[in-house]
PDB file of C-alpha atoms in Angstrom:
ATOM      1  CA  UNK A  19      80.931  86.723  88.639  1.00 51.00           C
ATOM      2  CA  UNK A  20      82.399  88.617  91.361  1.00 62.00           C
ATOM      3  CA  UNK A  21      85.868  89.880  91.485  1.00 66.00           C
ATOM      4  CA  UNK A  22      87.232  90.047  95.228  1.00 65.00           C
ATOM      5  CA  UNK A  23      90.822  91.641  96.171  1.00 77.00           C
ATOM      6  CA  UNK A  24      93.668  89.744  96.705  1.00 80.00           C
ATOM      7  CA  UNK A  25      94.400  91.648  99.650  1.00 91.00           C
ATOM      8  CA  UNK A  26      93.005  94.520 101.715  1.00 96.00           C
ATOM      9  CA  UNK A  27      94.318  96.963 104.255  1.00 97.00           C
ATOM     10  CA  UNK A  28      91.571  98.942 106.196  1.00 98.00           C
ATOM     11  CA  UNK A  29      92.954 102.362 107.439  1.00 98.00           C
ATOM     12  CA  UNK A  30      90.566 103.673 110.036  1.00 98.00           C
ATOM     13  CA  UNK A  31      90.106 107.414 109.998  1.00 98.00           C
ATOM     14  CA  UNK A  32      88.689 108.939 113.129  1.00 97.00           C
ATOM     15  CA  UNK A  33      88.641 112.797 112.251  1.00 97.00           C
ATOM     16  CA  UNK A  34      85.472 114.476 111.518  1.00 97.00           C
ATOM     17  CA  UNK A  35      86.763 118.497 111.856  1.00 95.00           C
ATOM     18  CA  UNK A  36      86.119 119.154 108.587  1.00 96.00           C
ATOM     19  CA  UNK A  37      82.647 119.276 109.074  1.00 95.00           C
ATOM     20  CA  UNK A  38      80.276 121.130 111.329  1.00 90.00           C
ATOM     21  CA  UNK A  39      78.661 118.115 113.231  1.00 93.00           C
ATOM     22  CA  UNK A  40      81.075 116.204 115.287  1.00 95.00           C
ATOM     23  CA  UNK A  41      80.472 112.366 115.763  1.00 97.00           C
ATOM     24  CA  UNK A  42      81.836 111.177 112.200  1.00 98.00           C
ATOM     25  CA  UNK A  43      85.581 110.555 113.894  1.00 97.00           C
ATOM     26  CA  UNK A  44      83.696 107.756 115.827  1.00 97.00           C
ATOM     27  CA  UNK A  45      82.167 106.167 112.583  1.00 98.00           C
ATOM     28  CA  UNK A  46      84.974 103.886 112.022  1.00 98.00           C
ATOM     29  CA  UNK A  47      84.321 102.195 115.530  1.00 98.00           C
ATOM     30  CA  UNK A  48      80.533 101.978 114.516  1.00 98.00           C
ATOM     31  CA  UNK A  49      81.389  99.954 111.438  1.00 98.00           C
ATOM     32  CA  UNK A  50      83.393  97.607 113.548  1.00 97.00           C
ATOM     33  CA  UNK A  51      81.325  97.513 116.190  1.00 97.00           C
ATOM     34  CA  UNK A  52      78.473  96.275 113.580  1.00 98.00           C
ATOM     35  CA  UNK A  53      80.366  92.818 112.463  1.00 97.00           C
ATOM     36  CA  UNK A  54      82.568  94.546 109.790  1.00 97.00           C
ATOM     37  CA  UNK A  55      85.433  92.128 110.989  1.00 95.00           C
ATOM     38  CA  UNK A  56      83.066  89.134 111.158  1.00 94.00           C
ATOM     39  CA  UNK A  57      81.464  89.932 107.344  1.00 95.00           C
ATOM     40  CA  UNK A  58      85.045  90.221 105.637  1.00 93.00           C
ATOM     41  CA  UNK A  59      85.759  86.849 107.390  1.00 93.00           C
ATOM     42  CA  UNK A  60      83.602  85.074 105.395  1.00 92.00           C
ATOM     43  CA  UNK A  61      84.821  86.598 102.128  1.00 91.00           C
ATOM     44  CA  UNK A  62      88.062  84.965 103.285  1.00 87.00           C
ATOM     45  CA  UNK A  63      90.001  88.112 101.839  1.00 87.00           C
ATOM     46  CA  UNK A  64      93.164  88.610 103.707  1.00 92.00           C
ATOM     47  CA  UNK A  65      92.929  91.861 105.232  1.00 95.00           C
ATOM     48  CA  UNK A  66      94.526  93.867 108.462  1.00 95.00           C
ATOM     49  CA  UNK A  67      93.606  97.144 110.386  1.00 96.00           C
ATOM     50  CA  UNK A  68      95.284 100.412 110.651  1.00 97.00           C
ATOM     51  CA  UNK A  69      94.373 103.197 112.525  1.00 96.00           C
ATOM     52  CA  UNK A  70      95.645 107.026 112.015  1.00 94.00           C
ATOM     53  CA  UNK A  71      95.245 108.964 115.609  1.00 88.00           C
ATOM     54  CA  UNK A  72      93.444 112.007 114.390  1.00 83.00           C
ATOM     55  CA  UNK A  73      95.422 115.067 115.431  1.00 83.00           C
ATOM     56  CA  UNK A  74      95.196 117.041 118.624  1.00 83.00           C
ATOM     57  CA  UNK A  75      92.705 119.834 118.315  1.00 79.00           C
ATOM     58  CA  UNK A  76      94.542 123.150 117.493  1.00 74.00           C
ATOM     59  CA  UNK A  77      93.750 126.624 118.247  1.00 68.00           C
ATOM     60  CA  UNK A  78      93.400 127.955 114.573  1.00 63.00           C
ATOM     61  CA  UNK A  79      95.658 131.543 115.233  1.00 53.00           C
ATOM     62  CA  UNK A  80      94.918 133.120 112.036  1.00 58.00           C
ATOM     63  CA  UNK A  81      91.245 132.094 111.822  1.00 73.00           C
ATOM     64  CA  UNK A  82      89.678 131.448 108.653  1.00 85.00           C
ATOM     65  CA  UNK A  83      85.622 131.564 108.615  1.00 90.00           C
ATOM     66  CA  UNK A  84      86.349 130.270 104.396  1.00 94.00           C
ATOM     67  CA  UNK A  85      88.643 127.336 106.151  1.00 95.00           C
ATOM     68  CA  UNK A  86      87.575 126.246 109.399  1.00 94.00           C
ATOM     69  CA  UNK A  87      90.572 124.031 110.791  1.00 93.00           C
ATOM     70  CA  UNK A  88      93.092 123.775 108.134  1.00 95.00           C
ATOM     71  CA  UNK A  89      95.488 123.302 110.387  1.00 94.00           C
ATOM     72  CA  UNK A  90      93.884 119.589 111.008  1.00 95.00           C
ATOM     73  CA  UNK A  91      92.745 119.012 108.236  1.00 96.00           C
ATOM     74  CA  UNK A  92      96.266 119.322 106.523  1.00 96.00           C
ATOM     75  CA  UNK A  93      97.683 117.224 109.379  1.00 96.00           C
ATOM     76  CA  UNK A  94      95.480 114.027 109.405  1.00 97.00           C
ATOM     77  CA  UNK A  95      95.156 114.238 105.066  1.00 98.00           C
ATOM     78  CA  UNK A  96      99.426 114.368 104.946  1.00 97.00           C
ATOM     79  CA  UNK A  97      99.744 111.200 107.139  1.00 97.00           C
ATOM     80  CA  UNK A  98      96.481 109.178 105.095  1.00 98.00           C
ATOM     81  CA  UNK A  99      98.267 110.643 101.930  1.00 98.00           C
ATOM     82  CA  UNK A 100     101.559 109.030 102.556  1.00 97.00           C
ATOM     83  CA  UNK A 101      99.888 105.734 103.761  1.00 97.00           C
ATOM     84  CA  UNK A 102      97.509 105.301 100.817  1.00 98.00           C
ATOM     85  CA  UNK A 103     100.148 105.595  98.454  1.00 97.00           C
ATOM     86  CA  UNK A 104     102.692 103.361 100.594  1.00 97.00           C
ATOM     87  CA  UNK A 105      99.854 100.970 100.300  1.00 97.00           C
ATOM     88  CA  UNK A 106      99.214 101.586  96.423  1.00 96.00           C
ATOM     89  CA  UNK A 107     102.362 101.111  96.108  1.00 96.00           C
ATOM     90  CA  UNK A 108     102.532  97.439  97.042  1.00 95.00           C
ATOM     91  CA  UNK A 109      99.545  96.474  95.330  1.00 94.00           C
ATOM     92  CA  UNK A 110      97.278  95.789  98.617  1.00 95.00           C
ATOM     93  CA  UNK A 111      93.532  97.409  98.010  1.00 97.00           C
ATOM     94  CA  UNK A 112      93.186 100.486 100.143  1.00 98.00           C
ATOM     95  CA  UNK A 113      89.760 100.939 102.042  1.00 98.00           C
ATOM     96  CA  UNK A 114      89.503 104.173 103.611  1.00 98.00           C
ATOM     97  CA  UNK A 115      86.914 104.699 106.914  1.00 98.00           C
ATOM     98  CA  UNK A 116      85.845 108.027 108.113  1.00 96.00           C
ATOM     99  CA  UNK A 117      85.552 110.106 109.581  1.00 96.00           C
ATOM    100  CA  UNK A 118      83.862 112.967 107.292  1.00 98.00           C
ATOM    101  CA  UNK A 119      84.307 114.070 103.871  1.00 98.00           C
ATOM    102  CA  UNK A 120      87.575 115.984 104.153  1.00 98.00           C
ATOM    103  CA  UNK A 121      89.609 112.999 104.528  1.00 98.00           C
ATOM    104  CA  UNK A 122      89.165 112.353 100.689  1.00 98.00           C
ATOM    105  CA  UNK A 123      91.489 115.083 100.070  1.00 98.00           C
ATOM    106  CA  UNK A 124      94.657 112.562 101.209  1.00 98.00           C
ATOM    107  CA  UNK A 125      93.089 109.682 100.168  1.00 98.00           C
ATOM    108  CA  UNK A 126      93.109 111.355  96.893  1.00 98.00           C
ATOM    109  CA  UNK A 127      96.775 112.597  97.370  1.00 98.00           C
ATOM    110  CA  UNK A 128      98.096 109.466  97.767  1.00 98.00           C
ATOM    111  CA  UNK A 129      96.261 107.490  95.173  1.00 98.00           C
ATOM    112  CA  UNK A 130      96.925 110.059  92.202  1.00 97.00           C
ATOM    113  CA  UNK A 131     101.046 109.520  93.007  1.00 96.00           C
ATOM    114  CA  UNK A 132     100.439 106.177  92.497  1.00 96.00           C
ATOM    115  CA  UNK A 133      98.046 105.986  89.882  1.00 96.00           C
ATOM    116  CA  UNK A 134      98.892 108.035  86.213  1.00 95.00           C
ATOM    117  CA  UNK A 135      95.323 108.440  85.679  1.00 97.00           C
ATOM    118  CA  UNK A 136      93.076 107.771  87.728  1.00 98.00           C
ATOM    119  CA  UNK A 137      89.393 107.264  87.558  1.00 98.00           C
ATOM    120  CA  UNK A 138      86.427 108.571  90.728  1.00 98.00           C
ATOM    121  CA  UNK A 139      83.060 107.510  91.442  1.00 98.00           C
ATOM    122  CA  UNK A 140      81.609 110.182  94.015  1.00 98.00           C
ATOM    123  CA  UNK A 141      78.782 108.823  95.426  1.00 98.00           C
ATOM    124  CA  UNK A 142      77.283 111.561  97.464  1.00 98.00           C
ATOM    125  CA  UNK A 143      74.313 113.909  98.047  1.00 98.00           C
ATOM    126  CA  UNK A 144      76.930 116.809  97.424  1.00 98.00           C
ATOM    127  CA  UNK A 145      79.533 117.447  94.739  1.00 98.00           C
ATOM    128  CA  UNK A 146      81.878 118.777  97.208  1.00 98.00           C
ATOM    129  CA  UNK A 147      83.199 120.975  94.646  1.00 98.00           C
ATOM    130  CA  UNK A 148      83.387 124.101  96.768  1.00 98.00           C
ATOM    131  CA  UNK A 149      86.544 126.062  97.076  1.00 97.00           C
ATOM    132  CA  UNK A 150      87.082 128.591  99.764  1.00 96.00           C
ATOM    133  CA  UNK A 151      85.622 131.462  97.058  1.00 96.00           C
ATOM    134  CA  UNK A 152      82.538 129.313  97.160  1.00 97.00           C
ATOM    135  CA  UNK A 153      81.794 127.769 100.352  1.00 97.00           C
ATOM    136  CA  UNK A 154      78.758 128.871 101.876  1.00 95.00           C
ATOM    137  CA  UNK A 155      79.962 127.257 105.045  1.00 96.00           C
ATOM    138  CA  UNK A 156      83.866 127.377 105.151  1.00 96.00           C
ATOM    139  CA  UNK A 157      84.069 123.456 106.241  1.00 96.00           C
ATOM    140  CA  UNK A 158      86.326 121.510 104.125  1.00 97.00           C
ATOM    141  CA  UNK A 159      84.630 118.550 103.829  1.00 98.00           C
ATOM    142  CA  UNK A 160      82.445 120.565 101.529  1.00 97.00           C
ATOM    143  CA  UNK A 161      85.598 120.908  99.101  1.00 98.00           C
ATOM    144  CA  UNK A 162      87.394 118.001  99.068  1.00 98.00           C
ATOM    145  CA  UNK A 163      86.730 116.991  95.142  1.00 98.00           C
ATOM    146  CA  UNK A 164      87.688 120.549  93.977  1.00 98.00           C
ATOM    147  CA  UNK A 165      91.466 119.802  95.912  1.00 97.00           C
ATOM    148  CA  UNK A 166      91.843 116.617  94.261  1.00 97.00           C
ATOM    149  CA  UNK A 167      91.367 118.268  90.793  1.00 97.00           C
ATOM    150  CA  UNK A 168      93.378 121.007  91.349  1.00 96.00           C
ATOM    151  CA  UNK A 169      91.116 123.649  93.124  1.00 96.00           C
ATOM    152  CA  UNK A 170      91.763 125.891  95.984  1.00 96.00           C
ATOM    153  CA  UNK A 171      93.727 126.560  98.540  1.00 96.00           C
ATOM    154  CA  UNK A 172      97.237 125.616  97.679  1.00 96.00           C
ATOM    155  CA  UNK A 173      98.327 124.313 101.507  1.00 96.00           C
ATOM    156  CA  UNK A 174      95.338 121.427 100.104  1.00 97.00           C
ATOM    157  CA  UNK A 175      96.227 120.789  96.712  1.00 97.00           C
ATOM    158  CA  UNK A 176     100.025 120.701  97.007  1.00 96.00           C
ATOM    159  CA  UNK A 177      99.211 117.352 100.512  1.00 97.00           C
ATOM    160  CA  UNK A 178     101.417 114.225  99.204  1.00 94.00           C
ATOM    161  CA  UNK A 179     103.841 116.720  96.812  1.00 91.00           C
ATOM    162  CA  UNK A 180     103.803 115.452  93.109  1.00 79.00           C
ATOM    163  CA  UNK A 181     101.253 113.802  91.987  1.00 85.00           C
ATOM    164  CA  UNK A 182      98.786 113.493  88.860  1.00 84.00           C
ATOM    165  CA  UNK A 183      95.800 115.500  88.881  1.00 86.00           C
ATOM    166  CA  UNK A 184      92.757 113.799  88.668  1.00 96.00           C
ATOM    167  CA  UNK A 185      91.031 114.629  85.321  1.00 97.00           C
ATOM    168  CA  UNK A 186      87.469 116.209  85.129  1.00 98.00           C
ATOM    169  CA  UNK A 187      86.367 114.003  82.681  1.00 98.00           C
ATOM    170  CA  UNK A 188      87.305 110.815  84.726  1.00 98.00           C
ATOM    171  CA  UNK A 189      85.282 111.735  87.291  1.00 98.00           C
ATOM    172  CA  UNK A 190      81.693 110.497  88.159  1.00 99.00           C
ATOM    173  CA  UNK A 191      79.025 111.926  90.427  1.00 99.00           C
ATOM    174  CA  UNK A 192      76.327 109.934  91.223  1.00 98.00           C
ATOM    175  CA  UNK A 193      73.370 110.862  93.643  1.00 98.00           C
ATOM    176  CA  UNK A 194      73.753 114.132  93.537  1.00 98.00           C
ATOM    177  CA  UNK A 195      70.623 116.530  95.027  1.00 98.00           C
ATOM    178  CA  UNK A 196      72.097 119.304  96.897  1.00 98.00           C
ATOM    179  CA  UNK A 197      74.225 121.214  94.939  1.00 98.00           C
ATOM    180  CA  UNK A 198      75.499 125.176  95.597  1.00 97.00           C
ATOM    181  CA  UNK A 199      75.834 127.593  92.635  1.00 97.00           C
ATOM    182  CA  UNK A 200      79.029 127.765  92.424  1.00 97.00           C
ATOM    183  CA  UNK A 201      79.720 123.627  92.407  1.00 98.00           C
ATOM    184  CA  UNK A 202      76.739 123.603  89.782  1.00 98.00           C
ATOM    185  CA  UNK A 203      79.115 126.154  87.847  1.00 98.00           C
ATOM    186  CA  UNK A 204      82.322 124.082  88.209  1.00 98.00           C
ATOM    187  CA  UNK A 205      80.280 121.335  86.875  1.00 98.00           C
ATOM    188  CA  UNK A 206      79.231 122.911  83.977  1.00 98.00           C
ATOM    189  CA  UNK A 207      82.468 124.405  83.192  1.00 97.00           C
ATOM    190  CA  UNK A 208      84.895 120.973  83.278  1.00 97.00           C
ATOM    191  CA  UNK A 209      82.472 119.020  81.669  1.00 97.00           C
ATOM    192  CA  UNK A 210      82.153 116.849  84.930  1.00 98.00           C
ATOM    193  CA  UNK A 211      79.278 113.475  84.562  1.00 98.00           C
ATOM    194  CA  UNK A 212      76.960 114.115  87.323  1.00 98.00           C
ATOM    195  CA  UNK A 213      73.718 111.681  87.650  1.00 98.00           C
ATOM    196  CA  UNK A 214      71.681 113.374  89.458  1.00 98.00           C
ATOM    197  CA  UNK A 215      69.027 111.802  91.618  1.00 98.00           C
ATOM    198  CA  UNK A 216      66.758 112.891  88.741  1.00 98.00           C
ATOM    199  CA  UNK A 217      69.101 111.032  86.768  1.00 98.00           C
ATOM    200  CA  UNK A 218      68.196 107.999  88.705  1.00 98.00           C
ATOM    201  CA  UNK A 219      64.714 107.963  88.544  1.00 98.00           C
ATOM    202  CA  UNK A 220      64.550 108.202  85.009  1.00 98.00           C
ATOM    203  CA  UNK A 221      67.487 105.908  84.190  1.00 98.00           C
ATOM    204  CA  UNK A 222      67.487 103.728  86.737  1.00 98.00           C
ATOM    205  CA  UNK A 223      70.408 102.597  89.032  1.00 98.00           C
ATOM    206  CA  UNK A 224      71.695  99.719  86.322  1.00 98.00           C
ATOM    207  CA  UNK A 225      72.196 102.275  83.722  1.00 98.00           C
ATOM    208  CA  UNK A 226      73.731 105.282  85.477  1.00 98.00           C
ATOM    209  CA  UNK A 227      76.356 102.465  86.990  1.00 98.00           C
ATOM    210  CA  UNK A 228      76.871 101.002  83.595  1.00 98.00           C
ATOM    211  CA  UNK A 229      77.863 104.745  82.269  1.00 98.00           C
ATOM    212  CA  UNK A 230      79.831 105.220  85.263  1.00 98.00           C
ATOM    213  CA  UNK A 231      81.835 102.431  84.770  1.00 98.00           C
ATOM    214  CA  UNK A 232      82.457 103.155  81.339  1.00 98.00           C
ATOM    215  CA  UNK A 233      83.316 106.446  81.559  1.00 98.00           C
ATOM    216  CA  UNK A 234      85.576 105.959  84.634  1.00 98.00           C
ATOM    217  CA  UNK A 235      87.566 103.063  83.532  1.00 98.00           C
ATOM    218  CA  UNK A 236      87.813 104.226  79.736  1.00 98.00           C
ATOM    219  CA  UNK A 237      91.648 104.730  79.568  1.00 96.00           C
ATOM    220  CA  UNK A 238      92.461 104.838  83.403  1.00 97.00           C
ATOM    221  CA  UNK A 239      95.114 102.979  85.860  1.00 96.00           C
ATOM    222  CA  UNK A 240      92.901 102.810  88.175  1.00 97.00           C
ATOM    223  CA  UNK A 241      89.103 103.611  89.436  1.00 98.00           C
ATOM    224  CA  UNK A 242      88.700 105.117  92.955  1.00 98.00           C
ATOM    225  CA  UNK A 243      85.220 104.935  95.012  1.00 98.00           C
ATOM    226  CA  UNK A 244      84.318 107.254  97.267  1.00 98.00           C
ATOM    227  CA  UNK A 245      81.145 106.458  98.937  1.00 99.00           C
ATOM    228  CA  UNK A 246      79.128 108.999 101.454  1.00 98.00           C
ATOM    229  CA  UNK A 247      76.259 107.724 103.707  1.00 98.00           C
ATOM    230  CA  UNK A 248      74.430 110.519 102.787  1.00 98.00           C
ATOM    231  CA  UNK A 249      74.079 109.868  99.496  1.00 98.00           C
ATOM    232  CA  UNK A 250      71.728 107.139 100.721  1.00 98.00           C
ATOM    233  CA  UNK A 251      68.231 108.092 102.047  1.00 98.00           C
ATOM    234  CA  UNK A 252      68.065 109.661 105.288  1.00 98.00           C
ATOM    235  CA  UNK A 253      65.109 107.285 105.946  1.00 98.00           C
ATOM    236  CA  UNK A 254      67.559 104.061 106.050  1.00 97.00           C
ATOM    237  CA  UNK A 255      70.649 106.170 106.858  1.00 98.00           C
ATOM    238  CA  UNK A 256      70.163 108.723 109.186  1.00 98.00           C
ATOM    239  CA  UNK A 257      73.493 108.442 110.774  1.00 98.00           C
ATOM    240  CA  UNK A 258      74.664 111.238 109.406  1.00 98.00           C
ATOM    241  CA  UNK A 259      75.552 114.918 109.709  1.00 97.00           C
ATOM    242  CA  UNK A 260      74.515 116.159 106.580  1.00 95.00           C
ATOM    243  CA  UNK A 261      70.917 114.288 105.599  1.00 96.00           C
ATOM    244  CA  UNK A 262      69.139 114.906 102.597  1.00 98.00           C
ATOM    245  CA  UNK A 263      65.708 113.773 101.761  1.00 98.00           C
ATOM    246  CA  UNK A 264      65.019 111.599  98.547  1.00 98.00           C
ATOM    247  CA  UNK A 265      68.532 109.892  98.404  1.00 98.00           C
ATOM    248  CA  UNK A 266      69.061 105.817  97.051  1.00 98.00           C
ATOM    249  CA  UNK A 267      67.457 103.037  98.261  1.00 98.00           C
ATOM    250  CA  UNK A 268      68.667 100.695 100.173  1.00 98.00           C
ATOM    251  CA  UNK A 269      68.702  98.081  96.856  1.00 98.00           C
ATOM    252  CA  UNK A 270      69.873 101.195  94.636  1.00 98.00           C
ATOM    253  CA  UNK A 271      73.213 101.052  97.228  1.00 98.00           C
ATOM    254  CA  UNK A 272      73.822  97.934  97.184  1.00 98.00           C
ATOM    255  CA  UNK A 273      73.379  97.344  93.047  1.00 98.00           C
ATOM    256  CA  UNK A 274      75.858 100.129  93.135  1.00 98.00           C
ATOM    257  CA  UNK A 275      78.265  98.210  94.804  1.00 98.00           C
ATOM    258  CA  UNK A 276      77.619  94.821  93.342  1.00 97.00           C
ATOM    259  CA  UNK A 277      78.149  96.517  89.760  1.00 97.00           C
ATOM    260  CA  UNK A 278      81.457  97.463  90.640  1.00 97.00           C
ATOM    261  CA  UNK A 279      82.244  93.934  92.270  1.00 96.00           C
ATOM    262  CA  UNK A 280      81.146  92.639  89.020  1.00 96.00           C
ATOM    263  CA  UNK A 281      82.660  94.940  87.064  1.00 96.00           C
ATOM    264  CA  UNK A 282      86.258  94.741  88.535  1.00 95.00           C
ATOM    265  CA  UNK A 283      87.725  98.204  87.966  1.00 97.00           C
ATOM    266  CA  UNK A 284      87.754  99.275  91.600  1.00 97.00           C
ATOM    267  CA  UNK A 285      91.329  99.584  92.859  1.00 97.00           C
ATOM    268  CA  UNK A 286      90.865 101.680  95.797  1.00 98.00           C
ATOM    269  CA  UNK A 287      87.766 102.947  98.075  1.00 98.00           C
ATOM    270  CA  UNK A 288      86.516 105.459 101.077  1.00 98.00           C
ATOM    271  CA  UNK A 289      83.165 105.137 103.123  1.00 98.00           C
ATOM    272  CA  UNK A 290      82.980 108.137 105.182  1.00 98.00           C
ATOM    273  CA  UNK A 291      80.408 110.547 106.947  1.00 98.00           C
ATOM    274  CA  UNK A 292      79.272 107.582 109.110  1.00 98.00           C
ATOM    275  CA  UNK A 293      77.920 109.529 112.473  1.00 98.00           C
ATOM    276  CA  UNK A 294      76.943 107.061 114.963  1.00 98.00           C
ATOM    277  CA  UNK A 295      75.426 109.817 117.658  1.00 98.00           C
ATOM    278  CA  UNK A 296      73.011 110.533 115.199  1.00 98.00           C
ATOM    279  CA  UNK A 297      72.219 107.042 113.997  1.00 98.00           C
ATOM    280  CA  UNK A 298      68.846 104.601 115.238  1.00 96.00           C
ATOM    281  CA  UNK A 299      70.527 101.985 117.265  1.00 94.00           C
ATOM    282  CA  UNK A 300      73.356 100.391 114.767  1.00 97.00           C
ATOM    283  CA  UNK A 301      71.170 101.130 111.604  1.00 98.00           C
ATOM    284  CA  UNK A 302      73.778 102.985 109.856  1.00 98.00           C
ATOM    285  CA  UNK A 303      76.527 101.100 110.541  1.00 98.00           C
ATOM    286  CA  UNK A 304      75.197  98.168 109.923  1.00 98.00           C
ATOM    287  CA  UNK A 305      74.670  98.866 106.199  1.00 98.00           C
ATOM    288  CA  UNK A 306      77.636 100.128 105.819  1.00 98.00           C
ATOM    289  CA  UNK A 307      78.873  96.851 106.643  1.00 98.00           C
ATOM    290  CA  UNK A 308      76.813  95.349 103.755  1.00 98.00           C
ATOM    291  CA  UNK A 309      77.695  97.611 101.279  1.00 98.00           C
ATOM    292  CA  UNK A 310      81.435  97.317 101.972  1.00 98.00           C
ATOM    293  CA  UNK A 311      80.550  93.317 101.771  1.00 97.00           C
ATOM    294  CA  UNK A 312      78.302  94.073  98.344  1.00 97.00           C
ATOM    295  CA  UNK A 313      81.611  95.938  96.928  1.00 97.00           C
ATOM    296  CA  UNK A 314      84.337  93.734  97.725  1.00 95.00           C
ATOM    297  CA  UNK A 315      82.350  90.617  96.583  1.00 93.00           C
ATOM    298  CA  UNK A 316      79.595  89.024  98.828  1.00 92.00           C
ATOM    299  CA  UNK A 317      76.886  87.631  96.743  1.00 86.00           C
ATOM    300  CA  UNK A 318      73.249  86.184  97.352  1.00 81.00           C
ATOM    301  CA  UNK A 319      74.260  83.327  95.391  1.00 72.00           C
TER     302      UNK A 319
END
């Protein structure tokens, strides 16, 4: 039996300069544009719309190469923080569009003042564990799961003021295939699940997502999912800035997500790195709208 929220507020994210591709800050849009409106009408879960104007661009004066537009990213994550927790706050599910990766980082923020302990499934192709001692790249998207436990740069980990950190060992990474030394070392080190997509294949989707719900619910207020496009295959998905081959199947996804329906722990959730100027036609979008369907309750039967 699926569980469905009692009521949903969709906070549309269109910034994407954390990353080095631009075109994710119109990936909200794409989802909407694909029926996403139409789809959670027939779930007949009350929902309404928010959108946070991404900030002007600003010329970064003390330029970073580790931290490519901090300036930004600290704007856009302080307002989503201090909406997501608003919205936490009141008991209304929040589901988070992007934009890219980075926006995770005030998603995050706001969830962990609400929440005492709260639980993360990272679906992804990356960790984004990287911290600006790490980054081979300096984009931020790349590092917003090391600022939500604590890692970093302090202008990132301080967004939304007190809060709970998130706990390594409530975490959950799950599709995981491009990973950079020093993320594979952070791993390692706080004892962080990962299910690789190694993992996968010799599991199997059903059993990795029975572990992850297990492991991310045992003893937690809440369980947050974070979903990337990319950690879907390139093949089905290839609206994305940051592909990477040998990535879930399109019924691995959506299992995923119907699991979590199923299971009911899922308080709060993010689908981001959506880039519609790389996509075929509306092929990414348009899953995207089933797997937000799959995890907030549509069923075949």
């Amino acid at each position: 039996m699926r569980n469905l929220p009692s009521t949903v507020t969709i906070l549309s994210v269109p910034f994407d300069r954390g990353a080095t591709r631009r075109g994710a800050g119109q990936g909200p849009n794409a989802i909407f544009g694909s029926g996403l409106k139409r789809k959670l009408d027939t779930l007949s879960i009350p929902y309404r719309v928010e959108e946070l104007a991404a900030p002007p661009e600003m010329k970064d004066e003390a330029h970073n190469p580790q931290l490519k537009h901090v300036q930004e990213v600290l704007s856009i994550n302080e307002l989503l923080a201090a909406r997501v927790y608003a919205l936490a706050e009141t008991g209304v599910f929040p589901l988070v569009l992007g934009g890219d990766h980075s926006i995770a980082i005030g998603t995050l923020a706001g969830l962990t003042r609400h929440h005492r302990n709260l639980g993360v499934i990272w679906l992804d192709a990356h960790s984004d564990l990287n911290t600006p001692d790490t980054t081979p790249s300096g984009n931020i998207h790349g590092m917003s799961l090391a600022v939500s436990l604590g890692k970093g740069d302090t202008r990132l980990t301080s967004i939304g003021g007190a809060k709970s950190p998130i706990k390594p060992e409530n975490v959950v990474l799950i599709g995981s295939r491009s990973l950079d030394q020093g993320e594979r070392d952070l791993i390692r080190q706080e004892g962080i699940t990962c299910f690789t997509m190694q993992d996968i294949d010799r599991l199997g989707m059903f059993r990795v997502m029975e572990e992850a719900i297990r492991i991310t619910s045992a003893g937690t207020d809440g369980v947050h999912l974070s979903f990337d496009i990319d950690s879907v295959d390139p093949k089905i998905a290839p609206g994305t800035g940051t592909p990477v081959q040998g990535g879930l199947s399109y019924r691995e996804a959506h299992l995923a997500m119907e699991m979590l329906s199923e299971s009911g722990i899922v308080t709060s959730a993010e689908f981001v790195e959506n880039n519609p100027l790389l996509d075929r036609g509306q092929t990414t979008s348009r899953l995207l709208v089933g797997l937000i369907a799959s995890m907030l309750g549509e069923s075949i039967l």
